[in-house]
Amino acid sequence: MESASASGVSGAGDGLEARRNQRALRLLFATGAIILALGLGWSLFFFSQGAGLVALTEAALALLGIAVILAARLRHVRVASWMAFLGLFAFVCLFSARLDVHTGDIPRTTHLFLLVLAGAAHHVFRSERAWLRYGCVCLFLGAFVVFAAMPEGVPARYAIPDELRRVGIWINLLTVVACLLVVMHLQESDSAAHRALHRSLRDALAARRFVLFYQPQIDAGGRIVGAEALLRWNDPKRGLVPPAEFVQAAEDTGFILPLGQWVLAEACRQLQVWEADPRLRDVRLSVNVSGLQLQQPDFAAQVLETLARTEVAPERLALELTESVLVHDVAEAAASMRALGVAGVRLSLDDFGTGYASLSSLRRLPFSELKIDRAFVAEVVRDAHAASITRNLLQLGIDLGLDVIAEGIEDDAQFAFLQGQGCQLFQGYLFGRPMPVAAFETLVRDAVPAPARAFT
């Protein structure tokens, strides 16, 4: 993986995720502001009508709006989202049960906001686990059904009088309709953008508008021994588009399967070309693999067939898997990984140290290499905690008999520290940014004489 914003085929949704977070923050600011305005407005209205308890309840709604705004300002998207939804759910339920009581003259309307919450939760929490997302939706809809089915009740002395509820019923109904239209618009906008991007990706693959860039990997002596193949979309309008702009959409739609297959075939074709050059025939290529690819029953056969067709030695190809794959897909992936390992294909565990992989997985699966995540490498000189973690990760790799490569190296101090800790393989902007194949070939030819085989 690269040391800045771009990446390979998998684990490259950072840019898209950043834009989603930015959009979510704007939505949360707006939501907080609306909650605050409604709470203050209704609080003043009910206070002027002598309904002090109702006014205090609305004031609590205003405080919720302030809390959501503060959490959004601190960029705590998930916290602000859950605070808004759970806070509004509790408020609507309390208000519907005790203050907005259904009578023969005026029906209850506050509970209608539960429909808005259910629709919004289905959209906003699409990145959460399915049981959590749909659990919230079912909770909101279940509460709506309960309040809708409640018979007429006798209002308590602190409930809102019918003459005041007669004013609020139209405001509530219009507000619910407006909110539902907004939620529908957001969902349709996202779906339309998703479909458009998928069509563009499909057309780009058919028109051969994807290209691989290569970022050098060096050994402790400064010799280029490999490269990571990194995907770019050569769009006629936008120029070279980094994978952070499109890979997450490819994952979501399943387009990552044909795209990943193209990357694998192109990497093997390039290795075949390099076989004729004495200075390049020993360079190893690393290719990112997504969890969806690994789940395919015939994935190992696809890889081995591509290697056989291009007559490339399996040990010259490394497949990089992110740690998250070992959490969700390890059972399905194990057979493919073992078949590839037996054939000689190197398996690299990317983003090592981010907390997903277990030691039992590392022992059971045929990994050849660990890549220390750049988040640790970036702080090894300034942060003693990061330095200690990096030392331990290096030692763990050594104890397991695996090669360890540190990625994201951007200055000499980081390089010197890692060398001092026994690291043997390195990748980062200090040694070269991702570059077109011609530039990479020139870099290798100009850097070293024809080497003996680096990987056996």
Short mmCIF file of C-alpha atoms in Angstrom, two decimals:
data_model
loop_
_atom_site.label_atom_id
_atom_site.label_comp_id
_atom_site.label_asym_id
_atom_site.label_seq_id
_atom_site.Cartn_x
_atom_site.Cartn_y
_atom_site.Cartn_z
CA MET A 1 0.00 0.00 0.00
CA GLU A 2 1.19 3.50 -0.70
CA SER A 3 2.40 5.90 1.92
CA ALA A 4 -0.13 8.62 1.15
CA SER A 5 -3.60 8.80 -0.31
CA ALA A 6 -3.60 6.28 -3.12
CA SER A 7 -3.53 2.55 -2.91
CA GLY A 8 -4.02 -0.72 -4.75
CA VAL A 9 -7.08 -2.76 -5.57
CA SER A 10 -8.13 -3.45 -2.00
CA GLY A 11 -8.22 -1.34 1.13
CA ALA A 12 -8.34 1.84 -0.92
CA GLY A 13 -11.58 3.44 0.18
CA ASP A 14 -9.97 6.12 2.32
CA GLY A 15 -10.71 8.96 -0.10
CA LEU A 16 -14.30 7.87 -0.67
CA GLU A 17 -14.74 7.33 3.06
CA ALA A 18 -13.35 10.82 3.74
CA ARG A 19 -15.90 12.35 1.37
CA ARG A 20 -18.69 10.33 2.96
CA ASN A 21 -17.59 11.54 6.38
CA GLN A 22 -17.51 15.13 5.15
CA ARG A 23 -21.03 14.77 3.74
CA ALA A 24 -22.14 13.11 6.97
CA LEU A 25 -20.65 15.96 9.01
CA ARG A 26 -22.55 18.55 7.00
CA LEU A 27 -25.74 16.54 7.44
CA LEU A 28 -25.12 16.22 11.18
CA PHE A 29 -24.49 19.96 11.54
CA ALA A 30 -27.77 20.60 9.72
CA THR A 31 -29.58 17.99 11.84
CA GLY A 32 -28.21 19.46 15.05
CA ALA A 33 -29.19 22.96 13.97
CA ILE A 34 -32.73 21.84 13.09
CA ILE A 35 -33.12 20.00 16.41
CA LEU A 36 -31.84 23.06 18.26
CA ALA A 37 -34.16 25.43 16.38
CA LEU A 38 -37.21 23.20 16.86
CA GLY A 39 -36.43 22.69 20.53
CA LEU A 40 -35.99 26.40 21.21
CA GLY A 41 -38.97 27.41 19.09
CA TRP A 42 -41.40 24.97 20.66
CA SER A 43 -39.99 25.64 24.12
CA LEU A 44 -40.70 29.36 23.78
CA PHE A 45 -44.14 28.65 22.33
CA PHE A 46 -45.20 26.29 25.13
CA PHE A 47 -43.70 28.55 27.79
CA SER A 48 -45.76 31.46 26.44
CA GLN A 49 -48.87 29.25 26.67
CA GLY A 50 -48.17 28.37 30.29
CA ALA A 51 -47.19 24.73 29.61
CA GLY A 52 -43.99 24.80 31.65
CA LEU A 53 -43.30 21.04 31.76
CA VAL A 54 -43.73 20.71 27.99
CA ALA A 55 -41.46 23.72 27.52
CA LEU A 56 -38.76 22.04 29.63
CA THR A 57 -39.09 18.86 27.56
CA GLU A 58 -38.58 20.88 24.38
CA ALA A 59 -35.59 22.57 26.01
CA ALA A 60 -34.06 19.10 26.46
CA LEU A 61 -34.50 18.63 22.70
CA ALA A 62 -32.56 21.85 22.15
CA LEU A 63 -29.76 20.55 24.37
CA LEU A 64 -29.64 17.39 22.25
CA GLY A 65 -29.18 19.57 19.18
CA ILE A 66 -26.27 21.37 20.83
CA ALA A 67 -24.65 18.03 21.77
CA VAL A 68 -24.94 16.75 18.18
CA ILE A 69 -23.37 19.96 16.83
CA LEU A 70 -20.48 19.74 19.31
CA ALA A 71 -19.81 16.08 18.46
CA ALA A 72 -19.85 16.95 14.76
CA ARG A 73 -17.43 19.83 15.33
CA LEU A 74 -15.07 17.35 16.96
CA ARG A 75 -15.51 15.17 13.84
CA HIS A 76 -16.95 12.28 15.83
CA VAL A 77 -19.28 11.21 13.02
CA ARG A 78 -20.36 7.90 14.49
CA VAL A 79 -20.89 9.31 17.99
CA ALA A 80 -22.89 12.26 16.67
CA SER A 81 -25.01 9.98 14.48
CA TRP A 82 -25.91 7.59 17.27
CA MET A 83 -26.48 10.48 19.67
CA ALA A 84 -28.91 12.10 17.26
CA PHE A 85 -30.85 8.91 16.47
CA LEU A 86 -31.07 7.48 19.97
CA GLY A 87 -31.73 10.89 21.50
CA LEU A 88 -34.53 11.62 19.03
CA PHE A 89 -35.96 8.13 19.52
CA ALA A 90 -36.13 8.58 23.28
CA PHE A 91 -37.61 12.06 22.92
CA VAL A 92 -40.28 11.01 20.40
CA CYS A 93 -41.30 7.99 22.51
CA LEU A 94 -41.52 10.04 25.72
CA PHE A 95 -43.39 12.85 24.02
CA SER A 96 -45.82 10.46 22.30
CA ALA A 97 -46.51 8.46 25.46
CA ARG A 98 -46.96 11.27 27.98
CA LEU A 99 -47.53 14.59 26.26
CA ASP A 100 -49.11 13.98 22.84
CA VAL A 101 -51.93 11.67 23.92
CA HIS A 102 -54.42 10.43 21.30
CA THR A 103 -57.92 11.74 22.01
CA GLY A 104 -61.28 11.61 20.26
CA ASP A 105 -60.82 15.11 18.87
CA ILE A 106 -57.09 15.25 18.03
CA PRO A 107 -54.97 12.25 16.96
CA ARG A 108 -51.39 11.73 18.08
CA THR A 109 -48.86 12.86 15.43
CA THR A 110 -45.46 12.97 17.17
CA HIS A 111 -44.99 9.21 16.66
CA LEU A 112 -44.91 9.78 12.88
CA PHE A 113 -41.34 11.01 13.28
CA LEU A 114 -40.40 7.38 14.01
CA LEU A 115 -40.99 6.67 10.30
CA VAL A 116 -38.48 9.39 9.45
CA LEU A 117 -35.97 7.93 11.91
CA ALA A 118 -36.39 4.44 10.41
CA GLY A 119 -35.82 5.66 6.85
CA ALA A 120 -32.88 7.84 7.85
CA ALA A 121 -31.28 5.03 9.91
CA HIS A 122 -31.46 2.67 6.94
CA HIS A 123 -29.53 5.25 4.90
CA VAL A 124 -27.11 6.67 7.47
CA PHE A 125 -26.13 3.35 9.07
CA ARG A 126 -25.46 1.50 5.80
CA SER A 127 -21.82 1.07 6.83
CA GLU A 128 -22.75 -0.55 10.15
CA ARG A 129 -23.16 -4.29 10.59
CA ALA A 130 -26.40 -5.60 9.11
CA TRP A 131 -27.87 -6.71 12.44
CA LEU A 132 -27.25 -3.28 13.95
CA ARG A 133 -28.57 -1.36 10.96
CA TYR A 134 -31.74 -3.38 10.57
CA GLY A 135 -32.13 -3.74 14.31
CA CYS A 136 -32.43 0.04 14.60
CA VAL A 137 -34.88 0.18 11.71
CA CYS A 138 -37.04 -2.55 13.29
CA LEU A 139 -36.90 -0.81 16.68
CA PHE A 140 -38.12 2.48 15.24
CA LEU A 141 -40.84 0.84 13.14
CA GLY A 142 -41.91 -1.36 16.06
CA ALA A 143 -42.30 1.68 18.30
CA PHE A 144 -44.31 3.41 15.55
CA VAL A 145 -46.70 0.44 15.35
CA VAL A 146 -47.16 0.44 19.12
CA PHE A 147 -48.06 4.12 19.27
CA ALA A 148 -50.23 3.92 16.14
CA ALA A 149 -52.23 1.02 17.65
CA MET A 150 -52.76 2.67 21.04
CA PRO A 151 -56.43 3.41 21.81
CA GLU A 152 -57.66 6.78 22.92
CA GLY A 153 -56.34 7.80 26.29
CA VAL A 154 -57.22 10.20 29.05
CA PRO A 155 -54.63 12.99 29.02
CA ALA A 156 -52.82 13.57 32.29
CA ARG A 157 -52.93 17.06 33.74
CA TYR A 158 -49.49 17.85 32.31
CA ALA A 159 -50.29 16.63 28.76
CA ILE A 160 -50.60 19.17 25.95
CA PRO A 161 -54.17 20.53 25.76
CA ASP A 162 -56.14 19.75 22.60
CA GLU A 163 -56.33 23.42 21.60
CA LEU A 164 -52.53 23.58 21.45
CA ARG A 165 -52.22 20.18 19.77
CA ARG A 166 -54.62 21.41 17.08
CA VAL A 167 -51.94 23.95 16.10
CA GLY A 168 -49.09 21.46 16.25
CA ILE A 169 -50.75 18.70 14.22
CA TRP A 170 -50.35 20.50 10.90
CA ILE A 171 -46.79 21.52 11.69
CA ASN A 172 -45.88 17.94 12.62
CA LEU A 173 -47.48 16.46 9.51
CA LEU A 174 -45.81 18.93 7.15
CA THR A 175 -42.46 18.44 8.90
CA VAL A 176 -42.69 14.63 8.65
CA VAL A 177 -43.55 14.80 4.94
CA ALA A 178 -40.66 17.21 4.29
CA CYS A 179 -38.21 15.00 6.22
CA LEU A 180 -39.31 11.87 4.35
CA LEU A 181 -38.81 13.66 1.02
CA VAL A 182 -35.29 14.67 2.11
CA VAL A 183 -34.42 11.09 3.11
CA MET A 184 -35.78 9.75 -0.19
CA HIS A 185 -33.78 12.35 -2.11
CA LEU A 186 -30.56 11.45 -0.28
CA GLN A 187 -31.05 7.74 -0.94
CA GLU A 188 -31.86 8.29 -4.62
CA SER A 189 -28.88 10.65 -5.06
CA ASP A 190 -26.50 8.11 -3.57
CA SER A 191 -27.95 5.29 -5.66
CA ALA A 192 -27.78 7.35 -8.86
CA ALA A 193 -24.17 8.35 -8.20
CA HIS A 194 -23.32 4.72 -7.44
CA ARG A 195 -24.90 3.48 -10.66
CA ALA A 196 -23.19 6.18 -12.71
CA LEU A 197 -19.79 5.34 -11.24
CA HIS A 198 -20.32 1.63 -11.88
CA ARG A 199 -21.18 2.32 -15.54
CA SER A 200 -18.08 4.49 -15.87
CA LEU A 201 -15.87 1.79 -14.37
CA ARG A 202 -17.34 -0.87 -16.66
CA ASP A 203 -16.79 1.35 -19.71
CA ALA A 204 -13.26 2.19 -18.56
CA LEU A 205 -12.34 -1.48 -18.29
CA ALA A 206 -13.76 -2.21 -21.75
CA ALA A 207 -11.84 0.77 -23.18
CA ARG A 208 -8.59 -0.22 -21.42
CA ARG A 209 -8.41 3.01 -19.42
CA PHE A 210 -6.90 1.39 -16.33
CA VAL A 211 -3.15 1.38 -15.85
CA LEU A 212 -0.75 0.06 -13.22
CA PHE A 213 1.80 2.26 -11.48
CA TYR A 214 4.74 0.76 -9.61
CA GLN A 215 6.19 1.75 -6.25
CA PRO A 216 9.67 0.34 -5.54
CA GLN A 217 10.46 -1.93 -2.61
CA ILE A 218 14.09 -2.07 -1.50
CA ASP A 219 16.25 -4.21 0.75
CA ALA A 220 18.54 -3.06 3.56
CA GLY A 221 21.33 -2.41 1.04
CA GLY A 222 19.20 -0.04 -1.01
CA ARG A 223 18.68 -2.47 -3.90
CA ILE A 224 15.28 -2.53 -5.62
CA VAL A 225 14.01 -6.07 -5.16
CA GLY A 226 10.32 -5.62 -5.86
CA ALA A 227 7.45 -3.28 -6.47
CA GLU A 228 3.84 -2.92 -5.52
CA ALA A 229 1.47 -2.66 -8.48
CA LEU A 230 -0.99 0.16 -7.84
CA LEU A 231 -4.09 0.83 -9.87
CA ARG A 232 -4.95 4.10 -11.65
CA TRP A 233 -7.96 5.02 -13.75
CA ASN A 234 -6.90 7.08 -16.76
CA ASP A 235 -10.11 9.06 -17.22
CA PRO A 236 -10.27 11.31 -20.32
CA LYS A 237 -11.88 14.16 -18.35
CA ARG A 238 -10.22 13.92 -14.93
CA GLY A 239 -6.86 12.47 -15.85
CA LEU A 240 -5.31 9.85 -13.57
CA VAL A 241 -7.81 8.99 -10.86
CA PRO A 242 -6.43 7.30 -7.71
CA PRO A 243 -8.19 4.16 -6.47
CA ALA A 244 -9.43 5.96 -3.38
CA GLU A 245 -11.94 7.59 -5.74
CA PHE A 246 -13.49 4.40 -7.07
CA VAL A 247 -12.37 1.15 -5.43
CA GLN A 248 -14.95 1.21 -2.62
CA ALA A 249 -17.71 1.56 -5.21
CA ALA A 250 -16.18 -1.34 -7.13
CA GLU A 251 -16.24 -3.40 -3.91
CA ASP A 252 -19.86 -2.48 -3.19
CA THR A 253 -21.10 -3.44 -6.65
CA GLY A 254 -18.96 -6.54 -7.19
CA PHE A 255 -17.10 -4.88 -10.06
CA ILE A 256 -13.93 -5.51 -8.07
CA LEU A 257 -13.98 -9.09 -9.42
CA PRO A 258 -13.36 -8.33 -13.11
CA LEU A 259 -11.20 -5.36 -12.16
CA GLY A 260 -9.04 -7.46 -9.83
CA GLN A 261 -8.75 -10.13 -12.48
CA TRP A 262 -7.47 -7.51 -14.93
CA VAL A 263 -4.91 -6.25 -12.40
CA LEU A 264 -3.64 -9.79 -11.81
CA ALA A 265 -3.37 -10.52 -15.54
CA GLU A 266 -1.62 -7.20 -16.23
CA ALA A 267 0.87 -7.74 -13.39
CA CYS A 268 1.74 -11.21 -14.69
CA ARG A 269 2.05 -9.88 -18.24
CA GLN A 270 4.50 -7.26 -16.97
CA LEU A 271 6.52 -9.86 -15.12
CA GLN A 272 6.67 -11.85 -18.35
CA VAL A 273 8.06 -8.81 -20.19
CA TRP A 274 10.67 -8.24 -17.49
CA GLU A 275 11.85 -11.83 -17.74
CA ALA A 276 13.76 -10.88 -20.93
CA ASP A 277 15.71 -8.08 -19.16
CA PRO A 278 18.62 -9.21 -16.93
CA ARG A 279 18.15 -6.19 -14.65
CA LEU A 280 14.41 -6.72 -14.20
CA ARG A 281 13.92 -10.49 -14.31
CA ASP A 282 14.35 -10.81 -10.53
CA VAL A 283 11.96 -8.03 -9.55
CA ARG A 284 8.97 -9.31 -7.62
CA LEU A 285 5.49 -7.74 -7.97
CA SER A 286 2.95 -7.36 -5.17
CA VAL A 287 -0.74 -7.12 -6.06
CA ASN A 288 -3.57 -6.23 -3.67
CA VAL A 289 -6.40 -8.75 -3.42
CA SER A 290 -9.87 -7.96 -2.12
CA GLY A 291 -11.93 -10.12 0.19
CA LEU A 292 -14.49 -10.69 -2.58
CA GLN A 293 -11.81 -12.10 -4.87
CA LEU A 294 -10.54 -14.40 -2.17
CA GLN A 295 -14.03 -15.76 -1.51
CA GLN A 296 -14.34 -17.05 -5.07
CA PRO A 297 -14.07 -20.88 -5.02
CA ASP A 298 -11.83 -20.86 -8.10
CA PHE A 299 -9.63 -17.93 -7.08
CA ALA A 300 -6.49 -20.04 -6.61
CA ALA A 301 -7.10 -21.71 -9.96
CA GLN A 302 -7.47 -18.28 -11.61
CA VAL A 303 -4.13 -17.12 -10.22
CA LEU A 304 -2.26 -20.31 -11.13
CA GLU A 305 -3.79 -20.37 -14.62
CA THR A 306 -2.67 -16.76 -15.21
CA LEU A 307 0.86 -17.57 -14.03
CA ALA A 308 1.00 -20.64 -16.27
CA ARG A 309 -0.31 -18.77 -19.29
CA THR A 310 2.31 -16.01 -18.91
CA GLU A 311 5.05 -18.49 -17.90
CA VAL A 312 5.86 -16.50 -14.77
CA ALA A 313 7.48 -18.23 -11.77
CA PRO A 314 4.98 -18.20 -8.86
CA GLU A 315 7.56 -16.86 -6.38
CA ARG A 316 7.79 -13.62 -8.37
CA LEU A 317 4.16 -12.79 -7.53
CA ALA A 318 3.03 -11.66 -4.09
CA LEU A 319 -0.64 -11.28 -3.17
CA GLU A 320 -1.36 -8.71 -0.46
CA LEU A 321 -4.32 -9.32 1.84
CA THR A 322 -5.56 -6.85 4.40
CA GLU A 323 -6.00 -7.93 8.01
CA SER A 324 -9.77 -7.39 7.80
CA VAL A 325 -9.99 -10.33 5.37
CA LEU A 326 -8.89 -12.63 8.19
CA VAL A 327 -11.82 -11.52 10.32
CA HIS A 328 -14.67 -11.93 7.84
CA ASP A 329 -13.45 -14.38 5.23
CA VAL A 330 -10.77 -16.59 6.77
CA ALA A 331 -12.76 -19.85 6.53
CA GLU A 332 -13.55 -19.34 2.85
CA ALA A 333 -10.06 -18.01 2.11
CA ALA A 334 -7.98 -20.68 3.85
CA ALA A 335 -8.22 -23.31 1.11
CA SER A 336 -7.28 -20.85 -1.65
CA MET A 337 -4.42 -19.44 0.40
CA ARG A 338 -2.99 -22.89 1.11
CA ALA A 339 -3.22 -23.89 -2.55
CA LEU A 340 -1.41 -20.73 -3.60
CA GLY A 341 1.22 -21.15 -0.89
CA VAL A 342 1.93 -24.73 -1.95
CA ALA A 343 2.34 -23.53 -5.55
CA GLY A 344 4.96 -20.98 -4.45
CA VAL A 345 2.95 -17.76 -4.63
CA ARG A 346 3.97 -15.40 -1.84
CA LEU A 347 1.20 -14.19 0.47
CA SER A 348 1.68 -10.86 2.24
CA LEU A 349 -0.39 -9.62 5.19
CA ASP A 350 -0.98 -5.92 4.58
CA ASP A 351 -1.66 -3.25 7.24
CA PHE A 352 -0.18 -5.51 9.91
CA GLY A 353 -0.64 -4.14 13.42
CA THR A 354 -4.05 -2.57 12.97
CA GLY A 355 -5.57 -5.15 15.30
CA TYR A 356 -7.53 -7.67 13.19
CA ALA A 357 -5.17 -10.60 12.67
CA SER A 358 -4.75 -13.22 15.36
CA LEU A 359 -1.57 -15.16 15.99
CA SER A 360 -3.43 -18.41 15.32
CA SER A 361 -4.31 -17.12 11.84
CA LEU A 362 -0.69 -16.23 11.18
CA ARG A 363 0.43 -19.71 12.24
CA ARG A 364 -2.24 -21.58 10.30
CA LEU A 365 -2.08 -19.66 7.03
CA PRO A 366 0.90 -19.73 4.63
CA PHE A 367 2.01 -16.11 4.82
CA SER A 368 5.49 -15.28 3.56
CA GLU A 369 5.54 -11.60 4.48
CA LEU A 370 4.10 -9.03 6.87
CA LYS A 371 3.74 -5.34 6.02
CA ILE A 372 3.90 -3.03 9.02
CA ASP A 373 1.19 -0.40 8.67
CA ARG A 374 2.39 3.08 7.78
CA ALA A 375 0.49 4.56 10.75
CA PHE A 376 3.17 3.11 13.05
CA VAL A 377 6.09 3.85 10.73
CA ALA A 378 5.13 7.52 10.48
CA GLU A 379 5.55 7.99 14.26
CA VAL A 380 8.53 5.78 15.11
CA VAL A 381 10.91 8.73 15.50
CA ARG A 382 8.57 11.03 17.45
CA ASP A 383 6.46 8.61 19.49
CA ALA A 384 8.04 6.08 21.87
CA HIS A 385 4.79 4.09 21.95
CA ALA A 386 4.74 3.72 18.14
CA ALA A 387 8.44 2.83 18.19
CA SER A 388 7.83 0.10 20.76
CA ILE A 389 4.91 -1.36 18.80
CA THR A 390 6.99 -1.36 15.61
CA ARG A 391 9.87 -3.16 17.34
CA ASN A 392 7.48 -5.80 18.66
CA LEU A 393 5.86 -6.28 15.25
CA LEU A 394 9.27 -6.70 13.65
CA GLN A 395 10.31 -9.23 16.25
CA LEU A 396 7.04 -11.12 15.86
CA GLY A 397 7.59 -11.44 12.12
CA ILE A 398 11.15 -12.63 12.67
CA ASP A 399 10.02 -15.18 15.28
CA LEU A 400 7.42 -16.53 12.84
CA GLY A 401 10.06 -16.86 10.14
CA LEU A 402 8.42 -14.27 7.87
CA ASP A 403 9.86 -11.41 5.85
CA VAL A 404 8.82 -8.03 7.25
CA ILE A 405 8.45 -4.96 5.07
CA ALA A 406 7.88 -1.50 6.51
CA GLU A 407 5.71 0.74 4.34
CA GLY A 408 5.15 4.48 4.35
CA ILE A 409 8.80 5.49 4.90
CA GLU A 410 9.17 9.15 4.04
CA ASP A 411 12.40 10.35 5.66
CA ASP A 412 15.91 9.15 6.50
CA ALA A 413 15.27 9.07 10.25
CA GLN A 414 12.49 6.52 9.86
CA PHE A 415 14.66 4.43 7.53
CA ALA A 416 17.62 4.51 9.95
CA PHE A 417 15.43 3.52 12.91
CA LEU A 418 13.92 0.56 11.06
CA GLN A 419 17.31 -0.60 9.80
CA GLY A 420 18.58 -0.46 13.36
CA GLN A 421 15.73 -2.73 14.47
CA GLY A 422 16.62 -5.37 11.91
CA CYS A 423 14.03 -4.61 9.22
CA GLN A 424 15.18 -5.89 5.83
CA LEU A 425 12.55 -4.62 3.36
CA PHE A 426 11.21 -1.10 2.87
CA GLN A 427 8.67 0.85 0.83
CA GLY A 428 7.73 4.52 0.80
CA TYR A 429 8.11 7.91 -0.83
CA LEU A 430 11.72 8.13 0.38
CA PHE A 431 12.62 5.52 -2.26
CA GLY A 432 10.12 6.48 -4.92
CA ARG A 433 6.52 7.42 -5.50
CA PRO A 434 4.23 5.22 -7.60
CA MET A 435 5.35 5.71 -11.21
CA PRO A 436 4.58 4.51 -14.73
CA VAL A 437 6.24 1.32 -15.83
CA ALA A 438 8.81 3.07 -18.06
CA ALA A 439 9.99 5.28 -15.18
CA PHE A 440 10.22 2.28 -12.85
CA GLU A 441 12.25 0.29 -15.38
CA THR A 442 14.64 3.22 -15.81
CA LEU A 443 15.00 3.53 -12.04
CA VAL A 444 15.92 -0.15 -11.71
CA ARG A 445 18.35 -0.16 -14.64
CA ASP A 446 20.11 3.00 -13.45
CA ALA A 447 20.26 1.94 -9.80
CA VAL A 448 22.02 -1.42 -9.77
CA PRO A 449 23.90 -3.89 -11.93
CA ALA A 450 22.13 -7.08 -12.87
CA PRO A 451 21.66 -8.84 -9.50
CA ALA A 452 21.68 -12.44 -8.51
CA ARG A 453 18.23 -13.83 -7.84
CA ALA A 454 16.72 -11.98 -4.88
CA PHE A 455 13.91 -14.40 -4.11
CA THR A 456 14.14 -18.14 -4.30
#
